[in-house]
Protein backbone atom coordinates (compact mmCIF):
# COMPACT_ATOMS: atom_id res chain seq x y z
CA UNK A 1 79.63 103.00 60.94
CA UNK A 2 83.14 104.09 59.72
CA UNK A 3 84.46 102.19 56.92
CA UNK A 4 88.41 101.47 55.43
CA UNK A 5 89.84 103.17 52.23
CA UNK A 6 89.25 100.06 50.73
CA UNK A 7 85.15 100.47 52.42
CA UNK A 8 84.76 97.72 54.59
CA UNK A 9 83.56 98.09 58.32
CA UNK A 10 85.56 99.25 61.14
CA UNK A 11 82.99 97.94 63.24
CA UNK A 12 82.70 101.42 65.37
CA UNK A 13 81.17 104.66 64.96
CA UNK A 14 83.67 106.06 67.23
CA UNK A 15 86.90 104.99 67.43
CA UNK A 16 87.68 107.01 70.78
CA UNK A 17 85.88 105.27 72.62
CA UNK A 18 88.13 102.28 72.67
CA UNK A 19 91.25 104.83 72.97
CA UNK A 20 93.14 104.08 76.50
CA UNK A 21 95.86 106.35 77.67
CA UNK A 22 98.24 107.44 74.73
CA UNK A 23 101.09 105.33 74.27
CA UNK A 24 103.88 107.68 73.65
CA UNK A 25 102.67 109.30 77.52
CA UNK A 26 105.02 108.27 80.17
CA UNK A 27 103.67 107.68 83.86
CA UNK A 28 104.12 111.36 85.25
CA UNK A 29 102.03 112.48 82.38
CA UNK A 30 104.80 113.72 79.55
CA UNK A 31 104.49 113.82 75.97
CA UNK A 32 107.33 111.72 75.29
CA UNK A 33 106.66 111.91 71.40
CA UNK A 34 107.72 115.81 71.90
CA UNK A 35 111.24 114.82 74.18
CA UNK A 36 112.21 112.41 71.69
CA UNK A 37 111.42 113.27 68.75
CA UNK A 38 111.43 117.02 68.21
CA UNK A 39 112.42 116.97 64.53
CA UNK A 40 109.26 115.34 63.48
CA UNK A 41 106.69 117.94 64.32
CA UNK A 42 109.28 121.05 65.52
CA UNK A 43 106.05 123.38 66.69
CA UNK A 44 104.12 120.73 68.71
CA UNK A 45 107.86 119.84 70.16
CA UNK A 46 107.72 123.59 70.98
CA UNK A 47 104.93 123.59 72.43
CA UNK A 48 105.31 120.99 75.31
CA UNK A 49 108.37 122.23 76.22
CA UNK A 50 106.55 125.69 76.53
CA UNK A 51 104.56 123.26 78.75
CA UNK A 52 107.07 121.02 80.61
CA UNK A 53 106.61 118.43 78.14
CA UNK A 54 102.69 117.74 79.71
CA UNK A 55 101.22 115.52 77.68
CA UNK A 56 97.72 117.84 76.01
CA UNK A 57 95.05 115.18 76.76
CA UNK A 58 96.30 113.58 79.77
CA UNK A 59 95.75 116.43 82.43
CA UNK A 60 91.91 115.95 83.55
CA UNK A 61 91.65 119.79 84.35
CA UNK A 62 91.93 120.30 80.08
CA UNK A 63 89.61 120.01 77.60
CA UNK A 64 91.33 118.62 75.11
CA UNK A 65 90.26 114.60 73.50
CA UNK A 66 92.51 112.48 71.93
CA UNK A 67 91.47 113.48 68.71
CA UNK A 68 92.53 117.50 69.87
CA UNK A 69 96.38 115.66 69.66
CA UNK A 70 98.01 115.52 66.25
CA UNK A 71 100.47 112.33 67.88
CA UNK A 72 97.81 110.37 69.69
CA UNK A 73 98.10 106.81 69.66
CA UNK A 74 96.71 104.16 71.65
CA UNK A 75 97.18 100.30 71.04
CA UNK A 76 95.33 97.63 73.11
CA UNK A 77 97.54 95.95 75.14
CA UNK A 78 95.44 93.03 76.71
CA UNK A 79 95.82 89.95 75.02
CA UNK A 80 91.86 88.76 74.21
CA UNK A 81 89.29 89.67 71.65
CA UNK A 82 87.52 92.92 72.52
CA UNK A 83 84.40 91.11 70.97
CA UNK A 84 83.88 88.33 72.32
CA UNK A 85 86.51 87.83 75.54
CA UNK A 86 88.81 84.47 73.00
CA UNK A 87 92.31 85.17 74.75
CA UNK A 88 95.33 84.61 72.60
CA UNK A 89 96.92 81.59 72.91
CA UNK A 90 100.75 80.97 71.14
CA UNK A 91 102.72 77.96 71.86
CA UNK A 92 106.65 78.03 71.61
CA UNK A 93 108.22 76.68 68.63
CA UNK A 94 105.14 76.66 66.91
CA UNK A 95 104.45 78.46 63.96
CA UNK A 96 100.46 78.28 63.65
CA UNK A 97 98.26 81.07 62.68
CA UNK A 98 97.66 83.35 66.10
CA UNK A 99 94.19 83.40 67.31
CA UNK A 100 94.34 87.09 67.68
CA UNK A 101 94.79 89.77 65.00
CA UNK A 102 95.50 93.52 65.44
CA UNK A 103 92.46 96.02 64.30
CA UNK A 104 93.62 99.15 63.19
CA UNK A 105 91.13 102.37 63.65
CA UNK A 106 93.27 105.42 62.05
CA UNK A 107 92.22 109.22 61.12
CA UNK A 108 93.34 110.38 58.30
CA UNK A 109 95.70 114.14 58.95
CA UNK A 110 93.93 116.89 57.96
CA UNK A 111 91.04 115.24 56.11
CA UNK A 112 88.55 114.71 59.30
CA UNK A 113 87.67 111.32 57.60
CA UNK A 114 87.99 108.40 59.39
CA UNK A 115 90.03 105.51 58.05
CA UNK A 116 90.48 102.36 59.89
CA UNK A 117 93.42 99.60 58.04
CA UNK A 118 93.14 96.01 58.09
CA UNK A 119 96.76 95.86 58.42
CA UNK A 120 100.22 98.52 58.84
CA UNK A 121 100.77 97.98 54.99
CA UNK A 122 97.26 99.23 53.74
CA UNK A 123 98.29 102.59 56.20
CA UNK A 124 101.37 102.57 53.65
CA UNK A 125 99.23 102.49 50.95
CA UNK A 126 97.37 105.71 52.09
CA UNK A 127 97.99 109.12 50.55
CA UNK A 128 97.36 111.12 53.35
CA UNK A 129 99.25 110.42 56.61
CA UNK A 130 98.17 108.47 59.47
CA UNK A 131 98.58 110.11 62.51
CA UNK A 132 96.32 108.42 64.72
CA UNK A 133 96.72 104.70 65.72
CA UNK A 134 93.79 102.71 67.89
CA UNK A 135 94.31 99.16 67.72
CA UNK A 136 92.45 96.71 69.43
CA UNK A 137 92.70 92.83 69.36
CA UNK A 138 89.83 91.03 67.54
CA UNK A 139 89.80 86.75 67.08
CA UNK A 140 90.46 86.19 63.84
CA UNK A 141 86.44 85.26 63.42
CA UNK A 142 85.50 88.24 64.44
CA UNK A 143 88.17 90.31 62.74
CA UNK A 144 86.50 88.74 59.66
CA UNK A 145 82.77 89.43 60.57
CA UNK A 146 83.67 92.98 61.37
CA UNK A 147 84.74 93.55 57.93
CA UNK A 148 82.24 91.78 56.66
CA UNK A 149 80.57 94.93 57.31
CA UNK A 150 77.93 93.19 59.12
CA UNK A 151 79.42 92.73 63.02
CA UNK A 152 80.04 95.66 65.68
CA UNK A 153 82.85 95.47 67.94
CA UNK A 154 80.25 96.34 70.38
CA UNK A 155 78.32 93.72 69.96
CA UNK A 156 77.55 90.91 72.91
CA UNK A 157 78.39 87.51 71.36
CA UNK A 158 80.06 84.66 72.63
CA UNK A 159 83.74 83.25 70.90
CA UNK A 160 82.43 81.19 67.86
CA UNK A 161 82.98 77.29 68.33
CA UNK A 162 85.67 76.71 66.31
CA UNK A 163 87.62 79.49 67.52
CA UNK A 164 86.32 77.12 71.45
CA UNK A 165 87.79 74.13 69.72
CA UNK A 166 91.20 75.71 68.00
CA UNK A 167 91.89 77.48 71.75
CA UNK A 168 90.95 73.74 73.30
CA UNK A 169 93.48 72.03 70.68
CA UNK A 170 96.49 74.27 71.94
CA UNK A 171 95.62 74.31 75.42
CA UNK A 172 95.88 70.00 75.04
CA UNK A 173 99.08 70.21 73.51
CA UNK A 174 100.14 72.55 75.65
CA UNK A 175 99.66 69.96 78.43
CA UNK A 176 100.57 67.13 76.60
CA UNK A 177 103.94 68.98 76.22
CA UNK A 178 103.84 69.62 80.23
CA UNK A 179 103.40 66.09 81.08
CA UNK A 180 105.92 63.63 82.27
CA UNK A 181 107.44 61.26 79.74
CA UNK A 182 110.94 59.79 80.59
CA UNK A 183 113.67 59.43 77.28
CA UNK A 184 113.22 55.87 76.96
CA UNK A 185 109.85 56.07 76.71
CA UNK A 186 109.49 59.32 73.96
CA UNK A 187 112.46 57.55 72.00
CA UNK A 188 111.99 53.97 72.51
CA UNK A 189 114.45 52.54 74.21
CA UNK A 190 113.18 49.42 75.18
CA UNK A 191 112.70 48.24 70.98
């Protein structure tokens, strides 16, 4: 199993496999990475113009993977635990801890090792570049037991039951805050 700089668990062997399309590809299939930014890396930029800007892993027809593309990057967009299905759950105005927690899978440039970050400042903290971003959403619970070293993001479990009861305890107040209650009865106007 791949492990952090800092050597705790990713919680996958292959981080691919949870890559979706790449974020910086745009709906027609364009490399929008190479458009926008063609200061950054001037010979890929080059190169997908040579190309109509196509984006190299998007066409079907290629061979190229994800990992063949030096700007791949792929974050999860859907809003529940890969793990074990918990979906987020935020109130307004309400500044409690989110049930839901990014996990980062990066490669390292150059070095072929993997190196997954538990957050965007240990990726700071790296001396060789990240240039690959998978993120998926993991409950907090899980997000721990991955790096435990001892879960798999692969594995078949069911949400813990205090994450049940903390997703429960929003969801009331949620509805409490939905309910009916006229101004003379939240302030009491009647005293």
């Amino acid at each position: 199993m791949e492990k952090t700089p800092r050597g705790t668990s990713v919680g996958v062997d292959d981080p691919y496999a949870f890559a979706g399309v790449c974020d910086r590809c745009t709906d027609d299939g364009r490399c929008r990475y190479a458009f926008e930014r063609p200061d950054a890396d001037p010979t890929f930029a080059r190169e997908r113009a040579a190309e109509e800007y196509a984006c190299p892993v998007h066409d079907p027809e290629r061979e190229e993977t994800p990992a063949d593309c030096p700007h791949f990057r792929s974050r999860n967009r859907d809003r529940e635990c890969v793990r074990c299905g918990l979906e987020q759950k935020r109130l307004a105005h309400d500044d409690e801890r989110p049930l839901l927690e990014e996990h980062h899978l990066s490669y390292a440039d150059g070095s072929g090792s993997t190196a997954g970050s538990e957050s965007p400042t240990a990726e700071a903290e790296d001396e060789d570049e990240l240039s690959h971003e998978i993120t998926v959403y993991l409950c907090r619970w899980c997000h721990s037991k991955v790096h435990s070293s001892w879960a798999r993001i692969t594995d078949d479990v069911a949400p813990e039951p205090e994450a049940v009861a903390e997703l429960e305890g929003r969801r009331g107040r949620e509805l409490d805050e939905l309910g009916f209650e006229s101004a003379a009865e939240r302030y009491g106007a009647d005293e």
